[in-house]
JSON list of C-alpha atoms in Angstrom, two decimals:
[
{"chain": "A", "resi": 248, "resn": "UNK", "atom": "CA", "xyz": [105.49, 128.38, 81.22]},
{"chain": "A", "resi": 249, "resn": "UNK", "atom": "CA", "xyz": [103.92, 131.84, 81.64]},
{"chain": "A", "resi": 250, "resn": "UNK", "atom": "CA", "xyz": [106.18, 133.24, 78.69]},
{"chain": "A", "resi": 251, "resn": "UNK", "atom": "CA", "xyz": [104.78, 130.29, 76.36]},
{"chain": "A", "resi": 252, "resn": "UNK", "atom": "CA", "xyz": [101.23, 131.90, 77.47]},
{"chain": "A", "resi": 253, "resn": "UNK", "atom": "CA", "xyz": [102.08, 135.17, 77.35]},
{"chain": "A", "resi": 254, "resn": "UNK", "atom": "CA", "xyz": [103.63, 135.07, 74.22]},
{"chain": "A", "resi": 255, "resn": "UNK", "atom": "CA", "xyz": [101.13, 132.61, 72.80]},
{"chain": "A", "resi": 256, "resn": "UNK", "atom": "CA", "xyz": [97.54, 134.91, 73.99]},
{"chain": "A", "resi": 257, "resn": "UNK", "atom": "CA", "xyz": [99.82, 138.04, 72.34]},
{"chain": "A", "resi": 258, "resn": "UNK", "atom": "CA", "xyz": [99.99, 136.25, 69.05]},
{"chain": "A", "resi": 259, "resn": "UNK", "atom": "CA", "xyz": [103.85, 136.06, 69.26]},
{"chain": "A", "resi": 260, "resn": "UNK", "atom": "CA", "xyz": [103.79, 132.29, 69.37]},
{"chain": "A", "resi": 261, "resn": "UNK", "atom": "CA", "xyz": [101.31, 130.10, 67.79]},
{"chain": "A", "resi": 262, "resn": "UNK", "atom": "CA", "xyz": [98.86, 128.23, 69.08]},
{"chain": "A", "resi": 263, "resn": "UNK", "atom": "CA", "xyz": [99.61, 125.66, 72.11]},
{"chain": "A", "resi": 264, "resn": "UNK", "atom": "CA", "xyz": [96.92, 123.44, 72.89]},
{"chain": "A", "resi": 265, "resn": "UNK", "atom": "CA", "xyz": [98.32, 121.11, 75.23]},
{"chain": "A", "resi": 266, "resn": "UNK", "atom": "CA", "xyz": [99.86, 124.22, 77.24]},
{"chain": "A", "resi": 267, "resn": "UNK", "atom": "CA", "xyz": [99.29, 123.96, 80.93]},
{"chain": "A", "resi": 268, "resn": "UNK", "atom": "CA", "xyz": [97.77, 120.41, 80.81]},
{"chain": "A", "resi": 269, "resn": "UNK", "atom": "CA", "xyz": [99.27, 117.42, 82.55]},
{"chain": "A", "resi": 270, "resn": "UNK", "atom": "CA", "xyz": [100.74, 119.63, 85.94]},
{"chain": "A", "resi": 271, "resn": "UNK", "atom": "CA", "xyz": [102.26, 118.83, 89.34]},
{"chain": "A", "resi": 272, "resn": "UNK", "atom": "CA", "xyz": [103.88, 119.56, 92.09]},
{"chain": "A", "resi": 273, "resn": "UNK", "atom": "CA", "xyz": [106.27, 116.32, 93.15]},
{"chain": "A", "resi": 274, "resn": "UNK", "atom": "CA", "xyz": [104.45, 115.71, 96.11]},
{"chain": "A", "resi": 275, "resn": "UNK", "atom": "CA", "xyz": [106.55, 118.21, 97.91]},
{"chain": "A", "resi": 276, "resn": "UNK", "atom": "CA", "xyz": [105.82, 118.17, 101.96]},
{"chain": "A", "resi": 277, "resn": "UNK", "atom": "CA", "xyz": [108.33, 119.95, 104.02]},
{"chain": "A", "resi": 278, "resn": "UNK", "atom": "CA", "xyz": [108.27, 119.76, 107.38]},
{"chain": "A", "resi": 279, "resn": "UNK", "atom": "CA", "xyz": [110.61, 120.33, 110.77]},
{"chain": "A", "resi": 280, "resn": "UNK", "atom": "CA", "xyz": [111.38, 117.44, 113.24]},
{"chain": "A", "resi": 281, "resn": "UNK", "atom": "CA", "xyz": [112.64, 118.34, 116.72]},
{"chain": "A", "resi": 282, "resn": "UNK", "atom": "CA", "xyz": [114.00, 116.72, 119.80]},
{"chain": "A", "resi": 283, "resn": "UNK", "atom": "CA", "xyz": [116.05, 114.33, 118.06]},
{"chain": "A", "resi": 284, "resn": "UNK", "atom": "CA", "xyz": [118.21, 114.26, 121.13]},
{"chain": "A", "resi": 285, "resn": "UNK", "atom": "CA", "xyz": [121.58, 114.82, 119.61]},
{"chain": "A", "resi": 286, "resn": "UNK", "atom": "CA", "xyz": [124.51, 117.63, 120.28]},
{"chain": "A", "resi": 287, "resn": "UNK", "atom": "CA", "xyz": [125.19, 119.12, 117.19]},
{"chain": "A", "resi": 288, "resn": "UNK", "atom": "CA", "xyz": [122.66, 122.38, 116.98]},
{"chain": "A", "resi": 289, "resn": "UNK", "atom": "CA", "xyz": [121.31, 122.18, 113.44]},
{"chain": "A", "resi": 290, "resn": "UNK", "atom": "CA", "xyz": [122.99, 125.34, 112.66]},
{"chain": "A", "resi": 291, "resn": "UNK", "atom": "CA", "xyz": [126.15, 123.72, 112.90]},
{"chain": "A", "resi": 292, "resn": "UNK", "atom": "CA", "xyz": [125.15, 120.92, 110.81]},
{"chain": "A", "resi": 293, "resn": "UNK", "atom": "CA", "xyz": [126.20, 120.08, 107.21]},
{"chain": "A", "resi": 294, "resn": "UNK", "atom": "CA", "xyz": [123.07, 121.57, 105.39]},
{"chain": "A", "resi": 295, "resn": "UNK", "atom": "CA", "xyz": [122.10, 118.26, 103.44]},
{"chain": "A", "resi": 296, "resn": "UNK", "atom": "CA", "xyz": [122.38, 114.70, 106.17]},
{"chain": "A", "resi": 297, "resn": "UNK", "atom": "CA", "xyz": [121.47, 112.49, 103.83]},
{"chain": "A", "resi": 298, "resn": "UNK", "atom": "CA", "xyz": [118.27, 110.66, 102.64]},
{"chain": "A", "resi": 299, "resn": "UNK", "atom": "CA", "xyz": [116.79, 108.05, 104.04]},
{"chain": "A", "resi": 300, "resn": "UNK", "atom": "CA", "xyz": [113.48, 105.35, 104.34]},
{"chain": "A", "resi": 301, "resn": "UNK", "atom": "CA", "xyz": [110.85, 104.58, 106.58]},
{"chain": "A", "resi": 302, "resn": "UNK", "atom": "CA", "xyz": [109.55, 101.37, 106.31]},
{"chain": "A", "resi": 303, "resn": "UNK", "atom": "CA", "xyz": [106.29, 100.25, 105.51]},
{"chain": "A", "resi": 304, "resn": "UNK", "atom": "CA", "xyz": [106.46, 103.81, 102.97]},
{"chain": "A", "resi": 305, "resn": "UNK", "atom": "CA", "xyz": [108.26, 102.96, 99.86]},
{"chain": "A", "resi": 306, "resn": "UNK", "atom": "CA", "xyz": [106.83, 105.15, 97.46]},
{"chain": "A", "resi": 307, "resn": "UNK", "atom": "CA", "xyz": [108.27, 108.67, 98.80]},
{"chain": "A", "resi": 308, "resn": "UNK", "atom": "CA", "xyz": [111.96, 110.40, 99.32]},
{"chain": "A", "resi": 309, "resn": "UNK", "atom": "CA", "xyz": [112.62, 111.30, 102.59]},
{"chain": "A", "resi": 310, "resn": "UNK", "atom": "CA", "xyz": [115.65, 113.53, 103.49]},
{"chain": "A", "resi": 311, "resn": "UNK", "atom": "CA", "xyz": [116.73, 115.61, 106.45]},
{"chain": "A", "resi": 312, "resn": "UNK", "atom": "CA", "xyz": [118.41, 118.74, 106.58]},
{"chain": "A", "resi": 313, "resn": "UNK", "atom": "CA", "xyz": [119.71, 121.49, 108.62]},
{"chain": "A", "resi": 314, "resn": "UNK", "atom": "CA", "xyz": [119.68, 125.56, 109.26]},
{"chain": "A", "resi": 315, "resn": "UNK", "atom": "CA", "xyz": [123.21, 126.94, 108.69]},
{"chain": "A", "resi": 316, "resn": "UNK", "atom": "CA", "xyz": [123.49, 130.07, 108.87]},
{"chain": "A", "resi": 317, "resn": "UNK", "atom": "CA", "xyz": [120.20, 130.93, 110.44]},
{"chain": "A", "resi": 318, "resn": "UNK", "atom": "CA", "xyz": [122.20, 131.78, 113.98]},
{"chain": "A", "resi": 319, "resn": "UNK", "atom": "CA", "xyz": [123.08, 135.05, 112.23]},
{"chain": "A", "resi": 320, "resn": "UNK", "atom": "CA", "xyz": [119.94, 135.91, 111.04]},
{"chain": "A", "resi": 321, "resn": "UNK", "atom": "CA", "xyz": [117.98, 138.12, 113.82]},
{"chain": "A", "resi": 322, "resn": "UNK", "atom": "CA", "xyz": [115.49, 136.34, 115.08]},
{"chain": "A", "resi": 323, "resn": "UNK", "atom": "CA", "xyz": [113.86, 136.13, 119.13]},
{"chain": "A", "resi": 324, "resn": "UNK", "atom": "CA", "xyz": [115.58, 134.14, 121.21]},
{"chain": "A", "resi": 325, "resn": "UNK", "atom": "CA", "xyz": [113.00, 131.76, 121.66]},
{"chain": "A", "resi": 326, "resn": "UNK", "atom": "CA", "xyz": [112.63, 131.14, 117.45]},
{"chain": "A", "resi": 327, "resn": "UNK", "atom": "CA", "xyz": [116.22, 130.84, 117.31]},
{"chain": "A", "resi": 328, "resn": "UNK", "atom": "CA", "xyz": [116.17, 128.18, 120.10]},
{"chain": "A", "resi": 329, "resn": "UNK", "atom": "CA", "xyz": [114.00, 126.36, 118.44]},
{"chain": "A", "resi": 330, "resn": "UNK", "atom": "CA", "xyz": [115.60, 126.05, 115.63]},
{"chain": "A", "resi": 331, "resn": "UNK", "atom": "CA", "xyz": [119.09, 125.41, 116.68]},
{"chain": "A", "resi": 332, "resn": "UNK", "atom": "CA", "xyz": [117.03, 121.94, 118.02]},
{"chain": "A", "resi": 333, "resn": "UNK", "atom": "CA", "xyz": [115.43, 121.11, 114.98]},
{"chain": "A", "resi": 334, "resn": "UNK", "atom": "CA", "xyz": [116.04, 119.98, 111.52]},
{"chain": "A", "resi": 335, "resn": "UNK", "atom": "CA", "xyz": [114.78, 120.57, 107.93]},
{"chain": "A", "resi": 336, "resn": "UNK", "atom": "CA", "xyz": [112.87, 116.95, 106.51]},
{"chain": "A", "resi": 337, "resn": "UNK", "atom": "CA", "xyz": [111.33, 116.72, 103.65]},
{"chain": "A", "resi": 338, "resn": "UNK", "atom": "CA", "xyz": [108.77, 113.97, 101.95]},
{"chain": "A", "resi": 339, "resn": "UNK", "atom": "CA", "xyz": [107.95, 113.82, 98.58]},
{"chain": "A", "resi": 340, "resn": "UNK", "atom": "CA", "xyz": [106.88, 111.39, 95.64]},
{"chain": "A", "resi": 341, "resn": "UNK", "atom": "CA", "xyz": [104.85, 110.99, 92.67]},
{"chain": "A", "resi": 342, "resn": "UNK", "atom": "CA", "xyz": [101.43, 112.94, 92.38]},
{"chain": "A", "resi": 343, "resn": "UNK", "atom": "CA", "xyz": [99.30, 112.06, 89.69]},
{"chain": "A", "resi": 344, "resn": "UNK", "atom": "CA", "xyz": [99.39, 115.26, 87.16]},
{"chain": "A", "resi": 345, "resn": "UNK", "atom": "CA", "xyz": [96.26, 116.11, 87.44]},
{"chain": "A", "resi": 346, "resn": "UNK", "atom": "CA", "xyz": [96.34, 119.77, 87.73]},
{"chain": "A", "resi": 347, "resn": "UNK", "atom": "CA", "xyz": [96.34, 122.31, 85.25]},
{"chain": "A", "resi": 348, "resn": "UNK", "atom": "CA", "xyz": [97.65, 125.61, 84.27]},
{"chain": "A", "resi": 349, "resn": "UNK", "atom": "CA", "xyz": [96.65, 128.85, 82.67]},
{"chain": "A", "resi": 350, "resn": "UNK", "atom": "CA", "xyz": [97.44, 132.49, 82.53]},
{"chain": "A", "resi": 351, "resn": "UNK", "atom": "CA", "xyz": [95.23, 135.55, 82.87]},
{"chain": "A", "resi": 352, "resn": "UNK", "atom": "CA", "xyz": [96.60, 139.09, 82.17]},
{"chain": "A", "resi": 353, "resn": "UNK", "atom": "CA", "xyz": [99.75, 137.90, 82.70]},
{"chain": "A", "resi": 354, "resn": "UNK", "atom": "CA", "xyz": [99.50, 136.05, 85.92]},
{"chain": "A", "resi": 355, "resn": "UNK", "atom": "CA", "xyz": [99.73, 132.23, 85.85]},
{"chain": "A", "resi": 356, "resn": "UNK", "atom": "CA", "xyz": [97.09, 130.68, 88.14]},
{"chain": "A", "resi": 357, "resn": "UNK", "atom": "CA", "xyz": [97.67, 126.54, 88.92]},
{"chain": "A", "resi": 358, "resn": "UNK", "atom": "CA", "xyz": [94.43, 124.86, 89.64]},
{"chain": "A", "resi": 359, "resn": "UNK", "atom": "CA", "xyz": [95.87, 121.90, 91.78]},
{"chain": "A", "resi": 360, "resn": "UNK", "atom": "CA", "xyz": [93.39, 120.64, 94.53]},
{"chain": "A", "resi": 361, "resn": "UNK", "atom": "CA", "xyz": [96.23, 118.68, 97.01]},
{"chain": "A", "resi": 362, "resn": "UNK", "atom": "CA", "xyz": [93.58, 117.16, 98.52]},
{"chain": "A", "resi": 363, "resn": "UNK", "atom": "CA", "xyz": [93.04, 114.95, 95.85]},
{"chain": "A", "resi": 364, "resn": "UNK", "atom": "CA", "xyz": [96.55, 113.50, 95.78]},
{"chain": "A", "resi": 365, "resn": "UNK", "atom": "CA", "xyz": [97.22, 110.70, 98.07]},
{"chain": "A", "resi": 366, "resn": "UNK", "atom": "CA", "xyz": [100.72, 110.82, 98.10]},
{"chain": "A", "resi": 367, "resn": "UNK", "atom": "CA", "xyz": [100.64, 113.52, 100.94]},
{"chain": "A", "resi": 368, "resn": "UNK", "atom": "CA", "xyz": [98.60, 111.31, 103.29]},
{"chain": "A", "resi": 369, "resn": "UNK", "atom": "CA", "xyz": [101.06, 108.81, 103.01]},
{"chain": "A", "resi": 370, "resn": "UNK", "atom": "CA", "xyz": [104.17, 111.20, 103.51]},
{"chain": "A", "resi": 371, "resn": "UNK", "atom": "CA", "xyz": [101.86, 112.23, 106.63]},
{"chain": "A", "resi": 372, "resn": "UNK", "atom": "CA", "xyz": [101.78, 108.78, 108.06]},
{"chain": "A", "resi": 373, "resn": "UNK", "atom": "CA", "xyz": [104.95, 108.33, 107.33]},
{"chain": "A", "resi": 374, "resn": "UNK", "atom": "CA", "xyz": [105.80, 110.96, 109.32]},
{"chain": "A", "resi": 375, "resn": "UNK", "atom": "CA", "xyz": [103.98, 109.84, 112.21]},
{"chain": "A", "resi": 376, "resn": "UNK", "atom": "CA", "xyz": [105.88, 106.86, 111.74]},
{"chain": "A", "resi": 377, "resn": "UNK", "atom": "CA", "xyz": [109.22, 108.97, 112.38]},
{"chain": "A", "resi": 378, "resn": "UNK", "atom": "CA", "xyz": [107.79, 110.28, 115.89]},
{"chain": "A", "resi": 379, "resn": "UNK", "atom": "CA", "xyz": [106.99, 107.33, 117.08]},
{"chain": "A", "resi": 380, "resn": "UNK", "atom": "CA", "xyz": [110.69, 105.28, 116.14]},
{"chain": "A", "resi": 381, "resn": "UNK", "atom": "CA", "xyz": [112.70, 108.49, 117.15]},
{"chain": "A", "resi": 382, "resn": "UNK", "atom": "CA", "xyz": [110.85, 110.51, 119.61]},
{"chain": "A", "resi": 383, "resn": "UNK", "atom": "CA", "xyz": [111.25, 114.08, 117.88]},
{"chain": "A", "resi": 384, "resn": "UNK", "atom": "CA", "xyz": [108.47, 116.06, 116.94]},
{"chain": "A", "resi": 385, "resn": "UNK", "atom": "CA", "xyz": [107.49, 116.65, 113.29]},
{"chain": "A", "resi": 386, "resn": "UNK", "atom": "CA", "xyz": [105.74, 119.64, 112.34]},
{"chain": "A", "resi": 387, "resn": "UNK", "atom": "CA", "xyz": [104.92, 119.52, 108.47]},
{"chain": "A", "resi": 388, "resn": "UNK", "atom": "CA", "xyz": [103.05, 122.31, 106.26]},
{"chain": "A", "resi": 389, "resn": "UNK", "atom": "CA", "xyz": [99.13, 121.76, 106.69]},
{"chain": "A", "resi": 390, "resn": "UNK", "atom": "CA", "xyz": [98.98, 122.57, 103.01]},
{"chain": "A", "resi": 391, "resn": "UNK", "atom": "CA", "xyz": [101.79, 121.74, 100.70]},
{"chain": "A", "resi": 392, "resn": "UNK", "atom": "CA", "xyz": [104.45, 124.05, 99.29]},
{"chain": "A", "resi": 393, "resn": "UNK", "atom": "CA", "xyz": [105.86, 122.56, 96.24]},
{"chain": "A", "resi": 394, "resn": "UNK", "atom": "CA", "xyz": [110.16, 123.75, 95.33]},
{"chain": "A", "resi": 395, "resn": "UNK", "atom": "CA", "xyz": [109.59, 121.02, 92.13]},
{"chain": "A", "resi": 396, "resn": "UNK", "atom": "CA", "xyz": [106.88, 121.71, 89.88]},
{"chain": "A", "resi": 397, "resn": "UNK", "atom": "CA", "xyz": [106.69, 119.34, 86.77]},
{"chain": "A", "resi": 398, "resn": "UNK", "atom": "CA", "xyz": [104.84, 119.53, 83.76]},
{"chain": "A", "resi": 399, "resn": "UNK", "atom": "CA", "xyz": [102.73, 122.40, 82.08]},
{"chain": "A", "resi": 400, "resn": "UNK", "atom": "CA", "xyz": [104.60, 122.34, 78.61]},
{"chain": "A", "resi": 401, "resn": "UNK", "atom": "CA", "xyz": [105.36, 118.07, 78.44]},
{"chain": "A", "resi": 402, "resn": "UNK", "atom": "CA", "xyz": [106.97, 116.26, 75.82]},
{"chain": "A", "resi": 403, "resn": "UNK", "atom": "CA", "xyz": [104.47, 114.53, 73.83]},
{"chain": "A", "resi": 404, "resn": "UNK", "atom": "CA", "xyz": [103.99, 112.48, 70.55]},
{"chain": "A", "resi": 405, "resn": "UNK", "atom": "CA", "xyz": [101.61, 115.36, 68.81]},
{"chain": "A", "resi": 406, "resn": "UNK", "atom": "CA", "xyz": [100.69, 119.15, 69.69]},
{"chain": "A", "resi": 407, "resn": "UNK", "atom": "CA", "xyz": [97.23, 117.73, 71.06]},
{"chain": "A", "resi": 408, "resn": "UNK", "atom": "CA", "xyz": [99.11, 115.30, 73.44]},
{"chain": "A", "resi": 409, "resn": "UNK", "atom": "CA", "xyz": [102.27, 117.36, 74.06]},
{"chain": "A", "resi": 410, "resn": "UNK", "atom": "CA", "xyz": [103.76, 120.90, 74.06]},
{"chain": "A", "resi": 411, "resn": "UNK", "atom": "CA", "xyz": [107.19, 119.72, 72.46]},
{"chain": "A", "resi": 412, "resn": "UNK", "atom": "CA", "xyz": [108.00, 116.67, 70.88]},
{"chain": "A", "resi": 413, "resn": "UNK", "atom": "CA", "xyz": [111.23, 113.83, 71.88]},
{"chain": "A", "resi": 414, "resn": "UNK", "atom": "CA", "xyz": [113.90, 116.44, 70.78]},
{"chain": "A", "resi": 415, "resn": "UNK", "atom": "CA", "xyz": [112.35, 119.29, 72.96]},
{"chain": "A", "resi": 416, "resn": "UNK", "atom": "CA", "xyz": [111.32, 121.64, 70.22]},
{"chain": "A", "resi": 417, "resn": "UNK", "atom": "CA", "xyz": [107.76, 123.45, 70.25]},
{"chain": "A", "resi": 418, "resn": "UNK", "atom": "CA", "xyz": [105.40, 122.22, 68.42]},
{"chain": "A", "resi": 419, "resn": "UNK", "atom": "CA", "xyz": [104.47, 124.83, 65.46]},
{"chain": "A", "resi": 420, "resn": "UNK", "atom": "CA", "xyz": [107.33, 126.92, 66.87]},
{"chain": "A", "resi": 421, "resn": "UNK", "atom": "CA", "xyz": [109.96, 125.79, 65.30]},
{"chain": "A", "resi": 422, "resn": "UNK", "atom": "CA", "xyz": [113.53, 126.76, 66.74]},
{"chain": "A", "resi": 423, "resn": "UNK", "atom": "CA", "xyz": [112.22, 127.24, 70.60]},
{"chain": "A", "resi": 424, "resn": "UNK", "atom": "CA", "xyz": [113.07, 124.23, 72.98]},
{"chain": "A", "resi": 425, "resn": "UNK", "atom": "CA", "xyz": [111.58, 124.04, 76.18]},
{"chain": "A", "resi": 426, "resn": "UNK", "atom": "CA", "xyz": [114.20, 122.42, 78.75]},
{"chain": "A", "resi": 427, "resn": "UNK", "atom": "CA", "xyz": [113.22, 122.87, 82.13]},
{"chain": "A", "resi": 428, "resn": "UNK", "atom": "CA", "xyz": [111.15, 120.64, 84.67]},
{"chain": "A", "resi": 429, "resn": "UNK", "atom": "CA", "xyz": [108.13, 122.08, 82.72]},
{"chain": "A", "resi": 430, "resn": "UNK", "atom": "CA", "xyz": [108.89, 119.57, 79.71]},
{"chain": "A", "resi": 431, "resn": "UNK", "atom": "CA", "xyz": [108.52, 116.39, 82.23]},
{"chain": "A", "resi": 432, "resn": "UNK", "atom": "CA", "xyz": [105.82, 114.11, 81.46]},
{"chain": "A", "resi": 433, "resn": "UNK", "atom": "CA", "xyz": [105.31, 112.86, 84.94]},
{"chain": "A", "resi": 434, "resn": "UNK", "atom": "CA", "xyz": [106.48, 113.78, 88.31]},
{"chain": "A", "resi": 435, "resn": "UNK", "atom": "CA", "xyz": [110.18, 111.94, 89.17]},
{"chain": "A", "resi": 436, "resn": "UNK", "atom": "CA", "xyz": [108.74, 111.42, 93.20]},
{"chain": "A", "resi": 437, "resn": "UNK", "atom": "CA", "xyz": [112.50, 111.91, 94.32]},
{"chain": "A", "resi": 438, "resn": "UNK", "atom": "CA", "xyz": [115.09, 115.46, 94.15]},
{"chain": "A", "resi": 439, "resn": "UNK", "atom": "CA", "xyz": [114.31, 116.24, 90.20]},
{"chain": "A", "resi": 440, "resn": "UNK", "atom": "CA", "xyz": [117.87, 118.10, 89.48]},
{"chain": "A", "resi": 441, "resn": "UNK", "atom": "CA", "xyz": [119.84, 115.35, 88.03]},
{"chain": "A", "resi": 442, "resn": "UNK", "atom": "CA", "xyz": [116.56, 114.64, 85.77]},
{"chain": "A", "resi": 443, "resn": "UNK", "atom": "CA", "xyz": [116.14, 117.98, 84.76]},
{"chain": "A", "resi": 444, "resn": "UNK", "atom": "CA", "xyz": [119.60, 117.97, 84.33]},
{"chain": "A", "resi": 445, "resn": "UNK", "atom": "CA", "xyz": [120.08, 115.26, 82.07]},
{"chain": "A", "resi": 446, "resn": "UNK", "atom": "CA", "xyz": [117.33, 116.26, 79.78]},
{"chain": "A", "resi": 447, "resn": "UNK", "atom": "CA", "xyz": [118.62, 119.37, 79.32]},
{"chain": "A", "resi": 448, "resn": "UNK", "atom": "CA", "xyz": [121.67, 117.87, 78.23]},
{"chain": "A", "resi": 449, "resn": "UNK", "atom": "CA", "xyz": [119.75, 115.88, 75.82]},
{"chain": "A", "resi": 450, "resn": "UNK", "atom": "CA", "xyz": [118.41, 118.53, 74.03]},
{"chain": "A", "resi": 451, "resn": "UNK", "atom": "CA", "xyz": [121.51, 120.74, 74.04]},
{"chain": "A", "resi": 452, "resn": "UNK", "atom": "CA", "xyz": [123.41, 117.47, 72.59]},
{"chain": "A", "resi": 453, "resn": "UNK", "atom": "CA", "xyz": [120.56, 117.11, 69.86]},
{"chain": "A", "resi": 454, "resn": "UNK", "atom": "CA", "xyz": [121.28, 120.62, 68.94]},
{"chain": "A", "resi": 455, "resn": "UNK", "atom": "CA", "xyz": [125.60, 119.88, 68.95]},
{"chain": "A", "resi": 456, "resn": "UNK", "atom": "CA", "xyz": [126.12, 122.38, 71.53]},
{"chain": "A", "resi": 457, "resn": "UNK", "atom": "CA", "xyz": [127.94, 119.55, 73.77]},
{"chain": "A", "resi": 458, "resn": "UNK", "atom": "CA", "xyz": [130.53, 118.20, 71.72]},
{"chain": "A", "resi": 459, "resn": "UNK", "atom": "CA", "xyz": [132.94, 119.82, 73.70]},
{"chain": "A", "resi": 460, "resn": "UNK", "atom": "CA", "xyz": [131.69, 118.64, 77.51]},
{"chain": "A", "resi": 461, "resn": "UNK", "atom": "CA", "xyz": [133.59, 115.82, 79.09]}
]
């Protein structure tokens, strides 16, 4: 997204007017849970252990993960002890695209006030949930670090609504396809790869650069 504003204030591109509008963050929480009371140090453990639900909390993903690895990385002993015990777990689901984007010499800046979106106080409680049914201790981020940011330059049905249209092309740009998690219209709420993924494949198959892939 910054090179479609960069390129667009330097007169390379023209004009976007729906750039940076419609932006989010996937409701990315992360957080560490501890004291789990199992054998296998997390640094041993396969680095994805699956997703899973907590009831009463249907909206978000939850998944848990682990720190391979990390026992080579130098560290005190007490950090490393502490995170031989505990585990990566994330929460995250749909926010409400709300935010915005722009660029100023250069430098994107995201106006996104997470305090707004409710989706994080009910991964929150769902995490309290998870203390109280296994007795570890989650720790999450007080203020939300997003790996999944959607939107900024969405598909739309005009230039007014939408940076591209339905085959991923730029409005008023013609030739320049945007297919990256910046073209979503809405946050997915779960892992976005296989989304991003597939619409990338869309495009590229649009264009007939996929006749050849199985």
């Amino acid at each position: 997204m910054r090179l479609l504003f960069t390129s667009q204030n330097n007169g390379g591109l023209q004009s976007m007017p729906a750039l940076g509008r419609t932006f989010g963050a996937n409701g990315d929480l992360p957080a560490c849970v501890s004291q789990l009371g199992g054998k296998l140090p997390s640094f041993k453990a396969p680095p994805f252990m699956g997703a899973f639900a907590v009831e009463g909390y249907d909206t978000p993903s939850f998944g848990l993960g682990s720190f391979p690895g990390f026992d080579g990385i130098p560290m005190p002993g007490l950090l490393k002890n502490w995170l031989a015990q505990s585990y990566f777990l994330y929460g995250m689901g749909a926010d409400s695209g709300e935010a915005s984007a722009s660029c100023d010499g250069g430098r994107l800046k995201i106006d996104y006030d997470y305090t707004q979106e409710s989706i994080y106080d009910e991964i929150r409680a769902a995490f309290r949930v998870l203390e109280e049914e296994t007795g570890g201790k989650v720790r999450a981020l007080g203020k939300p670090l997003s790996l999944h940011p959607w939107g900024g330059a969405r598909v739309g049905g005009n230039p007014e609504l939408g940076v591209i249209n339905h085959r991923g092309e730029v409005y008023g740009n013609p030739g320049l396809f945007v297919t990256d998690a910046s073209a979503l219209p809405a946050a997915v709420g779960k892992p976005p790869s296989l989304t991003i993924a597939s619409w990338a494949y869309y495009v590229a198959d649009a264009m007939g650069f996929t006749s050849d892939v199985p």
